[in-house]
Amino acid sequence: MKSNRLPRNNKTDKGFEILYYNLSYRRKFIRTIWVGIFAAVVFLLIIVLKLFVPEFSKFFSWFAVVMCVVFFTVVFVVQLIYNYRMWKVEENKSKDNKNK
């Protein structure tokens, strides 16, 4: 029976790719950085709104804001480290295959 899944060695390293799954680890690392920057801007916006707009304070407590920031920061750092390490492993494998 033939699988509909893409082979693991056909990961996109150049050009446009919508699906995160189809990216190489290098591209996943880069996308993670971009999403982290976007998330930091969103979190800063939420904090500024919480401080300076009284109507916004009734939607989120400080505890909820801090817990969300801490949770997403931990997930972001773990994902960043994982993608970087896997990128280097993938890079070393490709170098080893070229040397053979």
PDB file of N, CA and C in Angstrom:
ATOM      1  N   MET A   1       0.843  -1.169   0.000  1.00  0.00           N
ATOM      2  CA  MET A   1       0.000   0.000   0.000  1.00  0.00           C
ATOM      3  C   MET A   1       0.895   1.241   0.000  1.00  0.00           C
ATOM      4  N   LYS A   2       0.603   2.172  -0.873  1.00  0.00           N
ATOM      5  CA  LYS A   2       1.409   3.365  -1.014  1.00  0.00           C
ATOM      6  C   LYS A   2       0.893   4.467  -0.077  1.00  0.00           C
ATOM      7  N   SER A   3       1.818   5.127   0.581  1.00  0.00           N
ATOM      8  CA  SER A   3       1.468   6.191   1.516  1.00  0.00           C
ATOM      9  C   SER A   3       1.329   7.514   0.767  1.00  0.00           C
ATOM     10  N   ASN A   4       0.424   8.372   1.231  1.00  0.00           N
ATOM     11  CA  ASN A   4       0.240   9.692   0.640  1.00  0.00           C
ATOM     12  C   ASN A   4       1.195  10.727   1.231  1.00  0.00           C
ATOM     13  N   ARG A   5       1.935  10.357   2.246  1.00  0.00           N
ATOM     14  CA  ARG A   5       2.846  11.293   2.889  1.00  0.00           C
ATOM     15  C   ARG A   5       4.066  11.538   2.008  1.00  0.00           C
ATOM     16  N   LEU A   6       4.613  12.729   2.134  1.00  0.00           N
ATOM     17  CA  LEU A   6       5.808  13.062   1.370  1.00  0.00           C
ATOM     18  C   LEU A   6       7.024  12.395   1.996  1.00  0.00           C
ATOM     19  N   PRO A   7       7.994  12.006   1.182  1.00  0.00           N
ATOM     20  CA  PRO A   7       9.223  11.449   1.747  1.00  0.00           C
ATOM     21  C   PRO A   7       9.953  12.498   2.576  1.00  0.00           C
ATOM     22  N   ARG A   8      10.659  12.065   3.598  1.00  0.00           N
ATOM     23  CA  ARG A   8      11.330  12.999   4.503  1.00  0.00           C
ATOM     24  C   ARG A   8      12.480  13.747   3.838  1.00  0.00           C
ATOM     25  N   ASN A   9      13.048  13.217   2.773  1.00  0.00           N
ATOM     26  CA  ASN A   9      14.180  13.893   2.162  1.00  0.00           C
ATOM     27  C   ASN A   9      13.766  14.958   1.146  1.00  0.00           C
ATOM     28  N   ASN A  10      12.486  15.162   0.921  1.00  0.00           N
ATOM     29  CA  ASN A  10      12.010  16.183  -0.007  1.00  0.00           C
ATOM     30  C   ASN A  10      11.549  17.428   0.741  1.00  0.00           C
ATOM     31  N   LYS A  11      12.342  17.889   1.672  1.00  0.00           N
ATOM     32  CA  LYS A  11      11.998  19.083   2.426  1.00  0.00           C
ATOM     33  C   LYS A  11      12.429  20.322   1.652  1.00  0.00           C
ATOM     34  N   THR A  12      11.627  21.390   1.720  1.00  0.00           N
ATOM     35  CA  THR A  12      11.903  22.619   1.002  1.00  0.00           C
ATOM     36  C   THR A  12      12.904  23.458   1.779  1.00  0.00           C
ATOM     37  N   ASP A  13      14.009  23.812   1.113  1.00  0.00           N
ATOM     38  CA  ASP A  13      15.010  24.659   1.741  1.00  0.00           C
ATOM     39  C   ASP A  13      15.121  26.006   1.038  1.00  0.00           C
ATOM     40  N   LYS A  14      14.516  26.136  -0.129  1.00  0.00           N
ATOM     41  CA  LYS A  14      14.521  27.398  -0.861  1.00  0.00           C
ATOM     42  C   LYS A  14      13.142  27.599  -1.459  1.00  0.00           C
ATOM     43  N   GLY A  15      12.782  28.865  -1.624  1.00  0.00           N
ATOM     44  CA  GLY A  15      11.494  29.171  -2.225  1.00  0.00           C
ATOM     45  C   GLY A  15      10.386  29.247  -1.190  1.00  0.00           C
ATOM     46  N   PHE A  16       9.174  29.390  -1.682  1.00  0.00           N
ATOM     47  CA  PHE A  16       8.008  29.581  -0.823  1.00  0.00           C
ATOM     48  C   PHE A  16       7.368  28.243  -0.481  1.00  0.00           C
ATOM     49  N   GLU A  17       7.022  28.076   0.775  1.00  0.00           N
ATOM     50  CA  GLU A  17       6.336  26.863   1.230  1.00  0.00           C
ATOM     51  C   GLU A  17       5.366  27.251   2.337  1.00  0.00           C
ATOM     52  N   ILE A  18       4.093  26.924   2.149  1.00  0.00           N
ATOM     53  CA  ILE A  18       3.070  27.268   3.139  1.00  0.00           C
ATOM     54  C   ILE A  18       3.106  26.294   4.316  1.00  0.00           C
ATOM     55  N   LEU A  19       3.219  25.010   4.039  1.00  0.00           N
ATOM     56  CA  LEU A  19       3.125  23.994   5.082  1.00  0.00           C
ATOM     57  C   LEU A  19       4.432  23.890   5.884  1.00  0.00           C
ATOM     58  N   TYR A  20       4.303  24.030   7.182  1.00  0.00           N
ATOM     59  CA  TYR A  20       5.454  23.948   8.079  1.00  0.00           C
ATOM     60  C   TYR A  20       6.114  22.581   7.984  1.00  0.00           C
ATOM     61  N   TYR A  21       5.326  21.528   7.827  1.00  0.00           N
ATOM     62  CA  TYR A  21       5.830  20.157   7.781  1.00  0.00           C
ATOM     63  C   TYR A  21       6.803  19.945   6.623  1.00  0.00           C
ATOM     64  N   ASN A  22       6.598  20.637   5.512  1.00  0.00           N
ATOM     65  CA  ASN A  22       7.432  20.439   4.328  1.00  0.00           C
ATOM     66  C   ASN A  22       8.745  21.209   4.360  1.00  0.00           C
ATOM     67  N   LEU A  23       8.987  21.983   5.396  1.00  0.00           N
ATOM     68  CA  LEU A  23      10.206  22.774   5.474  1.00  0.00           C
ATOM     69  C   LEU A  23      11.372  21.955   6.016  1.00  0.00           C
ATOM     70  N   SER A  24      12.586  22.331   5.617  1.00  0.00           N
ATOM     71  CA  SER A  24      13.780  21.741   6.216  1.00  0.00           C
ATOM     72  C   SER A  24      13.936  22.335   7.622  1.00  0.00           C
ATOM     73  N   TYR A  25      14.810  21.734   8.426  1.00  0.00           N
ATOM     74  CA  TYR A  25      14.988  22.250   9.790  1.00  0.00           C
ATOM     75  C   TYR A  25      15.591  23.649   9.786  1.00  0.00           C
ATOM     76  N   ARG A  26      16.392  23.965   8.788  1.00  0.00           N
ATOM     77  CA  ARG A  26      16.943  25.319   8.689  1.00  0.00           C
ATOM     78  C   ARG A  26      15.820  26.322   8.487  1.00  0.00           C
ATOM     79  N   ARG A  27      14.896  26.001   7.588  1.00  0.00           N
ATOM     80  CA  ARG A  27      13.763  26.892   7.338  1.00  0.00           C
ATOM     81  C   ARG A  27      12.796  26.927   8.518  1.00  0.00           C
ATOM     82  N   LYS A  28      12.636  25.800   9.216  1.00  0.00           N
ATOM     83  CA  LYS A  28      11.794  25.796  10.417  1.00  0.00           C
ATOM     84  C   LYS A  28      12.393  26.710  11.483  1.00  0.00           C
ATOM     85  N   PHE A  29      13.716  26.683  11.603  1.00  0.00           N
ATOM     86  CA  PHE A  29      14.410  27.544  12.558  1.00  0.00           C
ATOM     87  C   PHE A  29      14.161  29.014  12.223  1.00  0.00           C
ATOM     88  N   ILE A  30      14.287  29.363  10.947  1.00  0.00           N
ATOM     89  CA  ILE A  30      14.069  30.746  10.516  1.00  0.00           C
ATOM     90  C   ILE A  30      12.621  31.164  10.748  1.00  0.00           C
ATOM     91  N   ARG A  31      11.675  30.277  10.418  1.00  0.00           N
ATOM     92  CA  ARG A  31      10.261  30.602  10.623  1.00  0.00           C
ATOM     93  C   ARG A  31       9.947  30.757  12.107  1.00  0.00           C
ATOM     94  N   THR A  32      10.574  29.946  12.949  1.00  0.00           N
ATOM     95  CA  THR A  32      10.371  30.053  14.393  1.00  0.00           C
ATOM     96  C   THR A  32      10.831  31.419  14.898  1.00  0.00           C
ATOM     97  N   ILE A  33      11.953  31.901  14.379  1.00  0.00           N
ATOM     98  CA  ILE A  33      12.433  33.228  14.775  1.00  0.00           C
ATOM     99  C   ILE A  33      11.434  34.302  14.372  1.00  0.00           C
ATOM    100  N   TRP A  34      10.914  34.225  13.149  1.00  0.00           N
ATOM    101  CA  TRP A  34       9.933  35.215  12.694  1.00  0.00           C
ATOM    102  C   TRP A  34       8.654  35.177  13.534  1.00  0.00           C
ATOM    103  N   VAL A  35       8.183  34.001  13.829  1.00  0.00           N
ATOM    104  CA  VAL A  35       6.972  33.882  14.655  1.00  0.00           C
ATOM    105  C   VAL A  35       7.246  34.392  16.066  1.00  0.00           C
ATOM    106  N   GLY A  36       8.445  34.150  16.581  1.00  0.00           N
ATOM    107  CA  GLY A  36       8.816  34.649  17.908  1.00  0.00           C
ATOM    108  C   GLY A  36       8.821  36.166  17.964  1.00  0.00           C
ATOM    109  N   ILE A  37       9.323  36.802  16.911  1.00  0.00           N
ATOM    110  CA  ILE A  37       9.315  38.268  16.849  1.00  0.00           C
ATOM    111  C   ILE A  37       7.879  38.784  16.816  1.00  0.00           C
ATOM    112  N   PHE A  38       7.054  38.164  15.985  1.00  0.00           N
ATOM    113  CA  PHE A  38       5.648  38.559  15.905  1.00  0.00           C
ATOM    114  C   PHE A  38       4.942  38.375  17.253  1.00  0.00           C
ATOM    115  N   ALA A  39       5.198  37.241  17.925  1.00  0.00           N
ATOM    116  CA  ALA A  39       4.571  36.971  19.227  1.00  0.00           C
ATOM    117  C   ALA A  39       5.030  37.985  20.270  1.00  0.00           C
ATOM    118  N   ALA A  40       6.308  38.363  20.237  1.00  0.00           N
ATOM    119  CA  ALA A  40       6.812  39.356  21.192  1.00  0.00           C
ATOM    120  C   ALA A  40       6.107  40.694  20.999  1.00  0.00           C
ATOM    121  N   VAL A  41       5.892  41.083  19.757  1.00  0.00           N
ATOM    122  CA  VAL A  41       5.181  42.336  19.479  1.00  0.00           C
ATOM    123  C   VAL A  41       3.745  42.255  19.994  1.00  0.00           C
ATOM    124  N   VAL A  42       3.083  41.136  19.773  1.00  0.00           N
ATOM    125  CA  VAL A  42       1.703  40.963  20.247  1.00  0.00           C
ATOM    126  C   VAL A  42       1.658  41.013  21.774  1.00  0.00           C
ATOM    127  N   PHE A  43       2.589  40.335  22.443  1.00  0.00           N
ATOM    128  CA  PHE A  43       2.610  40.357  23.901  1.00  0.00           C
ATOM    129  C   PHE A  43       2.893  41.759  24.440  1.00  0.00           C
ATOM    130  N   LEU A  44       3.801  42.483  23.803  1.00  0.00           N
ATOM    131  CA  LEU A  44       4.064  43.860  24.228  1.00  0.00           C
ATOM    132  C   LEU A  44       2.827  44.743  24.038  1.00  0.00           C
ATOM    133  N   LEU A  45       2.119  44.541  22.943  1.00  0.00           N
ATOM    134  CA  LEU A  45       0.892  45.294  22.701  1.00  0.00           C
ATOM    135  C   LEU A  45      -0.148  44.994  23.781  1.00  0.00           C
ATOM    136  N   ILE A  46      -0.286  43.739  24.153  1.00  0.00           N
ATOM    137  CA  ILE A  46      -1.236  43.365  25.207  1.00  0.00           C
ATOM    138  C   ILE A  46      -0.844  44.005  26.526  1.00  0.00           C
ATOM    139  N   ILE A  47       0.443  44.003  26.850  1.00  0.00           N
ATOM    140  CA  ILE A  47       0.911  44.595  28.113  1.00  0.00           C
ATOM    141  C   ILE A  47       0.676  46.104  28.111  1.00  0.00           C
ATOM    142  N   VAL A  48       0.981  46.782  26.997  1.00  0.00           N
ATOM    143  CA  VAL A  48       0.759  48.229  26.910  1.00  0.00           C
ATOM    144  C   VAL A  48      -0.731  48.545  27.023  1.00  0.00           C
ATOM    145  N   LEU A  49      -1.560  47.773  26.347  1.00  0.00           N
ATOM    146  CA  LEU A  49      -3.005  47.996  26.456  1.00  0.00           C
ATOM    147  C   LEU A  49      -3.490  47.776  27.882  1.00  0.00           C
ATOM    148  N   LYS A  50      -2.950  46.762  28.528  1.00  0.00           N
ATOM    149  CA  LYS A  50      -3.347  46.466  29.911  1.00  0.00           C
ATOM    150  C   LYS A  50      -2.968  47.617  30.842  1.00  0.00           C
ATOM    151  N   LEU A  51      -1.808  48.224  30.595  1.00  0.00           N
ATOM    152  CA  LEU A  51      -1.347  49.318  31.451  1.00  0.00           C
ATOM    153  C   LEU A  51      -2.104  50.621  31.217  1.00  0.00           C
ATOM    154  N   PHE A  52      -2.405  50.938  29.962  1.00  0.00           N
ATOM    155  CA  PHE A  52      -2.894  52.275  29.650  1.00  0.00           C
ATOM    156  C   PHE A  52      -4.358  52.362  29.222  1.00  0.00           C
ATOM    157  N   VAL A  53      -5.014  51.241  29.004  1.00  0.00           N
ATOM    158  CA  VAL A  53      -6.428  51.279  28.605  1.00  0.00           C
ATOM    159  C   VAL A  53      -7.238  50.552  29.679  1.00  0.00           C
ATOM    160  N   PRO A  54      -7.962  51.294  30.495  1.00  0.00           N
ATOM    161  CA  PRO A  54      -8.702  50.663  31.602  1.00  0.00           C
ATOM    162  C   PRO A  54      -9.743  49.638  31.148  1.00  0.00           C
ATOM    163  N   GLU A  55     -10.367  49.862  30.005  1.00  0.00           N
ATOM    164  CA  GLU A  55     -11.388  48.925  29.521  1.00  0.00           C
ATOM    165  C   GLU A  55     -10.781  47.565  29.154  1.00  0.00           C
ATOM    166  N   PHE A  56      -9.519  47.571  28.774  1.00  0.00           N
ATOM    167  CA  PHE A  56      -8.859  46.329  28.382  1.00  0.00           C
ATOM    168  C   PHE A  56      -8.553  45.452  29.589  1.00  0.00           C
ATOM    169  N   SER A  57      -8.412  46.061  30.758  1.00  0.00           N
ATOM    170  CA  SER A  57      -8.048  45.318  31.970  1.00  0.00           C
ATOM    171  C   SER A  57      -9.114  44.330  32.406  1.00  0.00           C
ATOM    172  N   LYS A  58     -10.356  44.570  32.045  1.00  0.00           N
ATOM    173  CA  LYS A  58     -11.405  43.653  32.490  1.00  0.00           C
ATOM    174  C   LYS A  58     -11.402  42.343  31.704  1.00  0.00           C
ATOM    175  N   PHE A  59     -10.707  42.288  30.557  1.00  0.00           N
ATOM    176  CA  PHE A  59     -10.658  41.063  29.756  1.00  0.00           C
ATOM    177  C   PHE A  59      -9.590  40.078  30.226  1.00  0.00           C
ATOM    178  N   PHE A  60      -8.448  40.598  30.678  1.00  0.00           N
ATOM    179  CA  PHE A  60      -7.338  39.740  31.083  1.00  0.00           C
ATOM    180  C   PHE A  60      -6.808  40.172  32.437  1.00  0.00           C
ATOM    181  N   SER A  61      -6.538  39.196  33.309  1.00  0.00           N
ATOM    182  CA  SER A  61      -5.873  39.510  34.564  1.00  0.00           C
ATOM    183  C   SER A  61      -4.370  39.510  34.318  1.00  0.00           C
ATOM    184  N   TRP A  62      -3.629  40.120  35.232  1.00  0.00           N
ATOM    185  CA  TRP A  62      -2.168  40.120  35.104  1.00  0.00           C
ATOM    186  C   TRP A  62      -1.626  38.702  35.185  1.00  0.00           C
ATOM    187  N   PHE A  63      -2.232  37.894  36.008  1.00  0.00           N
ATOM    188  CA  PHE A  63      -1.773  36.509  36.132  1.00  0.00           C
ATOM    189  C   PHE A  63      -1.884  35.781  34.798  1.00  0.00           C
ATOM    190  N   ALA A  64      -2.999  35.952  34.106  1.00  0.00           N
ATOM    191  CA  ALA A  64      -3.196  35.292  32.814  1.00  0.00           C
ATOM    192  C   ALA A  64      -2.185  35.784  31.787  1.00  0.00           C
ATOM    193  N   VAL A  65      -1.934  37.079  31.773  1.00  0.00           N
ATOM    194  CA  VAL A  65      -0.970  37.641  30.822  1.00  0.00           C
ATOM    195  C   VAL A  65       0.426  37.088  31.089  1.00  0.00           C
ATOM    196  N   VAL A  66       0.848  37.097  32.346  1.00  0.00           N
ATOM    197  CA  VAL A  66       2.190  36.616  32.696  1.00  0.00           C
ATOM    198  C   VAL A  66       2.318  35.128  32.410  1.00  0.00           C
ATOM    199  N   MET A  67       1.296  34.344  32.734  1.00  0.00           N
ATOM    200  CA  MET A  67       1.367  32.903  32.478  1.00  0.00           C
ATOM    201  C   MET A  67       1.431  32.602  30.970  1.00  0.00           C
ATOM    202  N   CYS A  68       0.699  33.337  30.171  1.00  0.00           N
ATOM    203  CA  CYS A  68       0.762  33.151  28.717  1.00  0.00           C
ATOM    204  C   CYS A  68       2.143  33.507  28.178  1.00  0.00           C
ATOM    205  N   VAL A  69       2.687  34.613  28.641  1.00  0.00           N
ATOM    206  CA  VAL A  69       4.018  35.021  28.187  1.00  0.00           C
ATOM    207  C   VAL A  69       5.059  33.986  28.585  1.00  0.00           C
ATOM    208  N   VAL A  70       5.010  33.512  29.814  1.00  0.00           N
ATOM    209  CA  VAL A  70       5.977  32.514  30.277  1.00  0.00           C
ATOM    210  C   VAL A  70       5.816  31.211  29.499  1.00  0.00           C
ATOM    211  N   PHE A  71       4.605  30.742  29.336  1.00  0.00           N
ATOM    212  CA  PHE A  71       4.363  29.490  28.619  1.00  0.00           C
ATOM    213  C   PHE A  71       4.867  29.561  27.184  1.00  0.00           C
ATOM    214  N   PHE A  72       4.474  30.601  26.456  1.00  0.00           N
ATOM    215  CA  PHE A  72       4.882  30.703  25.061  1.00  0.00           C
ATOM    216  C   PHE A  72       6.376  30.962  24.911  1.00  0.00           C
ATOM    217  N   THR A  73       6.987  31.635  25.875  1.00  0.00           N
ATOM    218  CA  THR A  73       8.435  31.830  25.833  1.00  0.00           C
ATOM    219  C   THR A  73       9.162  30.507  25.998  1.00  0.00           C
ATOM    220  N   VAL A  74       8.717  29.671  26.928  1.00  0.00           N
ATOM    221  CA  VAL A  74       9.344  28.364  27.133  1.00  0.00           C
ATOM    222  C   VAL A  74       9.172  27.496  25.883  1.00  0.00           C
ATOM    223  N   VAL A  75       7.975  27.465  25.328  1.00  0.00           N
ATOM    224  CA  VAL A  75       7.731  26.670  24.115  1.00  0.00           C
ATOM    225  C   VAL A  75       8.585  27.192  22.963  1.00  0.00           C
ATOM    226  N   PHE A  76       8.686  28.503  22.826  1.00  0.00           N
ATOM    227  CA  PHE A  76       9.486  29.108  21.767  1.00  0.00           C
ATOM    228  C   PHE A  76      10.959  28.725  21.898  1.00  0.00           C
ATOM    229  N   VAL A  77      11.499  28.819  23.082  1.00  0.00           N
ATOM    230  CA  VAL A  77      12.922  28.502  23.292  1.00  0.00           C
ATOM    231  C   VAL A  77      13.188  27.023  23.027  1.00  0.00           C
ATOM    232  N   VAL A  78      12.319  26.143  23.508  1.00  0.00           N
ATOM    233  CA  VAL A  78      12.496  24.706  23.269  1.00  0.00           C
ATOM    234  C   VAL A  78      12.433  24.407  21.771  1.00  0.00           C
ATOM    235  N   GLN A  79      11.463  24.980  21.081  1.00  0.00           N
ATOM    236  CA  GLN A  79      11.339  24.759  19.641  1.00  0.00           C
ATOM    237  C   GLN A  79      12.545  25.314  18.894  1.00  0.00           C
ATOM    238  N   LEU A  80      13.039  26.468  19.308  1.00  0.00           N
ATOM    239  CA  LEU A  80      14.201  27.069  18.668  1.00  0.00           C
ATOM    240  C   LEU A  80      15.435  26.189  18.837  1.00  0.00           C
ATOM    241  N   ILE A  81      15.670  25.692  20.043  1.00  0.00           N
ATOM    242  CA  ILE A  81      16.816  24.821  20.303  1.00  0.00           C
ATOM    243  C   ILE A  81      16.699  23.523  19.514  1.00  0.00           C
ATOM    244  N   TYR A  82      15.521  22.926  19.521  1.00  0.00           N
ATOM    245  CA  TYR A  82      15.313  21.672  18.800  1.00  0.00           C
ATOM    246  C   TYR A  82      15.568  21.839  17.303  1.00  0.00           C
ATOM    247  N   ASN A  83      14.980  22.871  16.707  1.00  0.00           N
ATOM    248  CA  ASN A  83      15.157  23.083  15.273  1.00  0.00           C
ATOM    249  C   ASN A  83      16.605  23.397  14.925  1.00  0.00           C
ATOM    250  N   TYR A  84      17.310  24.124  15.768  1.00  0.00           N
ATOM    251  CA  TYR A  84      18.719  24.420  15.512  1.00  0.00           C
ATOM    252  C   TYR A  84      19.561  23.143  15.555  1.00  0.00           C
ATOM    253  N   ARG A  85      19.348  22.346  16.572  1.00  0.00           N
ATOM    254  CA  ARG A  85      20.111  21.096  16.684  1.00  0.00           C
ATOM    255  C   ARG A  85      19.824  20.154  15.517  1.00  0.00           C
ATOM    256  N   MET A  86      18.564  20.025  15.151  1.00  0.00           N
ATOM    257  CA  MET A  86      18.219  19.144  14.040  1.00  0.00           C
ATOM    258  C   MET A  86      18.754  19.693  12.713  1.00  0.00           C
ATOM    259  N   TRP A  87      18.800  21.004  12.563  1.00  0.00           N
ATOM    260  CA  TRP A  87      19.381  21.626  11.378  1.00  0.00           C
ATOM    261  C   TRP A  87      20.848  21.240  11.271  1.00  0.00           C
ATOM    262  N   LYS A  88      21.582  21.311  12.383  1.00  0.00           N
ATOM    263  CA  LYS A  88      23.002  20.967  12.366  1.00  0.00           C
ATOM    264  C   LYS A  88      23.208  19.474  12.106  1.00  0.00           C
ATOM    265  N   VAL A  89      22.352  18.617  12.656  1.00  0.00           N
ATOM    266  CA  VAL A  89      22.449  17.175  12.393  1.00  0.00           C
ATOM    267  C   VAL A  89      22.195  16.912  10.913  1.00  0.00           C
ATOM    268  N   GLU A  90      21.164  17.537  10.366  1.00  0.00           N
ATOM    269  CA  GLU A  90      20.834  17.388   8.948  1.00  0.00           C
ATOM    270  C   GLU A  90      21.983  17.900   8.069  1.00  0.00           C
ATOM    271  N   GLU A  91      22.588  19.004   8.476  1.00  0.00           N
ATOM    272  CA  GLU A  91      23.711  19.575   7.740  1.00  0.00           C
ATOM    273  C   GLU A  91      24.922  18.635   7.756  1.00  0.00           C
ATOM    274  N   ASN A  92      25.207  18.060   8.923  1.00  0.00           N
ATOM    275  CA  ASN A  92      26.332  17.128   9.033  1.00  0.00           C
ATOM    276  C   ASN A  92      26.094  15.865   8.213  1.00  0.00           C
ATOM    277  N   LYS A  93      24.864  15.371   8.189  1.00  0.00           N
ATOM    278  CA  LYS A  93      24.542  14.186   7.381  1.00  0.00           C
ATOM    279  C   LYS A  93      24.744  14.470   5.901  1.00  0.00           C
ATOM    280  N   SER A  94      24.332  15.648   5.462  1.00  0.00           N
ATOM    281  CA  SER A  94      24.496  15.983   4.042  1.00  0.00           C
ATOM    282  C   SER A  94      25.979  16.154   3.694  1.00  0.00           C
ATOM    283  N   LYS A  95      26.777  16.685   4.619  1.00  0.00           N
ATOM    284  CA  LYS A  95      28.226  16.802   4.385  1.00  0.00           C
ATOM    285  C   LYS A  95      28.863  15.422   4.327  1.00  0.00           C
ATOM    286  N   ASP A  96      28.441  14.525   5.223  1.00  0.00           N
ATOM    287  CA  ASP A  96      28.982  13.175   5.229  1.00  0.00           C
ATOM    288  C   ASP A  96      28.635  12.424   3.946  1.00  0.00           C
ATOM    289  N   ASN A  97      27.414  12.630   3.443  1.00  0.00           N
ATOM    290  CA  ASN A  97      26.999  11.974   2.200  1.00  0.00           C
ATOM    291  C   ASN A  97      27.771  12.512   0.994  1.00  0.00           C
ATOM    292  N   LYS A  98      28.130  13.787   1.023  1.00  0.00           N
ATOM    293  CA  LYS A  98      28.904  14.376  -0.069  1.00  0.00           C
ATOM    294  C   LYS A  98      30.347  13.878  -0.049  1.00  0.00           C
ATOM    295  N   ASN A  99      30.876  13.603   1.141  1.00  0.00           N
ATOM    296  CA  ASN A  99      32.258  13.145   1.265  1.00  0.00           C
ATOM    297  C   ASN A  99      32.435  11.697   0.863  1.00  0.00           C
ATOM    298  N   LYS A 100      31.358  10.939   0.834  1.00  0.00           N
ATOM    299  CA  LYS A 100      31.460   9.501   0.511  1.00  0.00           C
ATOM    300  C   LYS A 100      31.596   9.258  -0.958  1.00  0.00           C
TER     301      LYS A 100
END
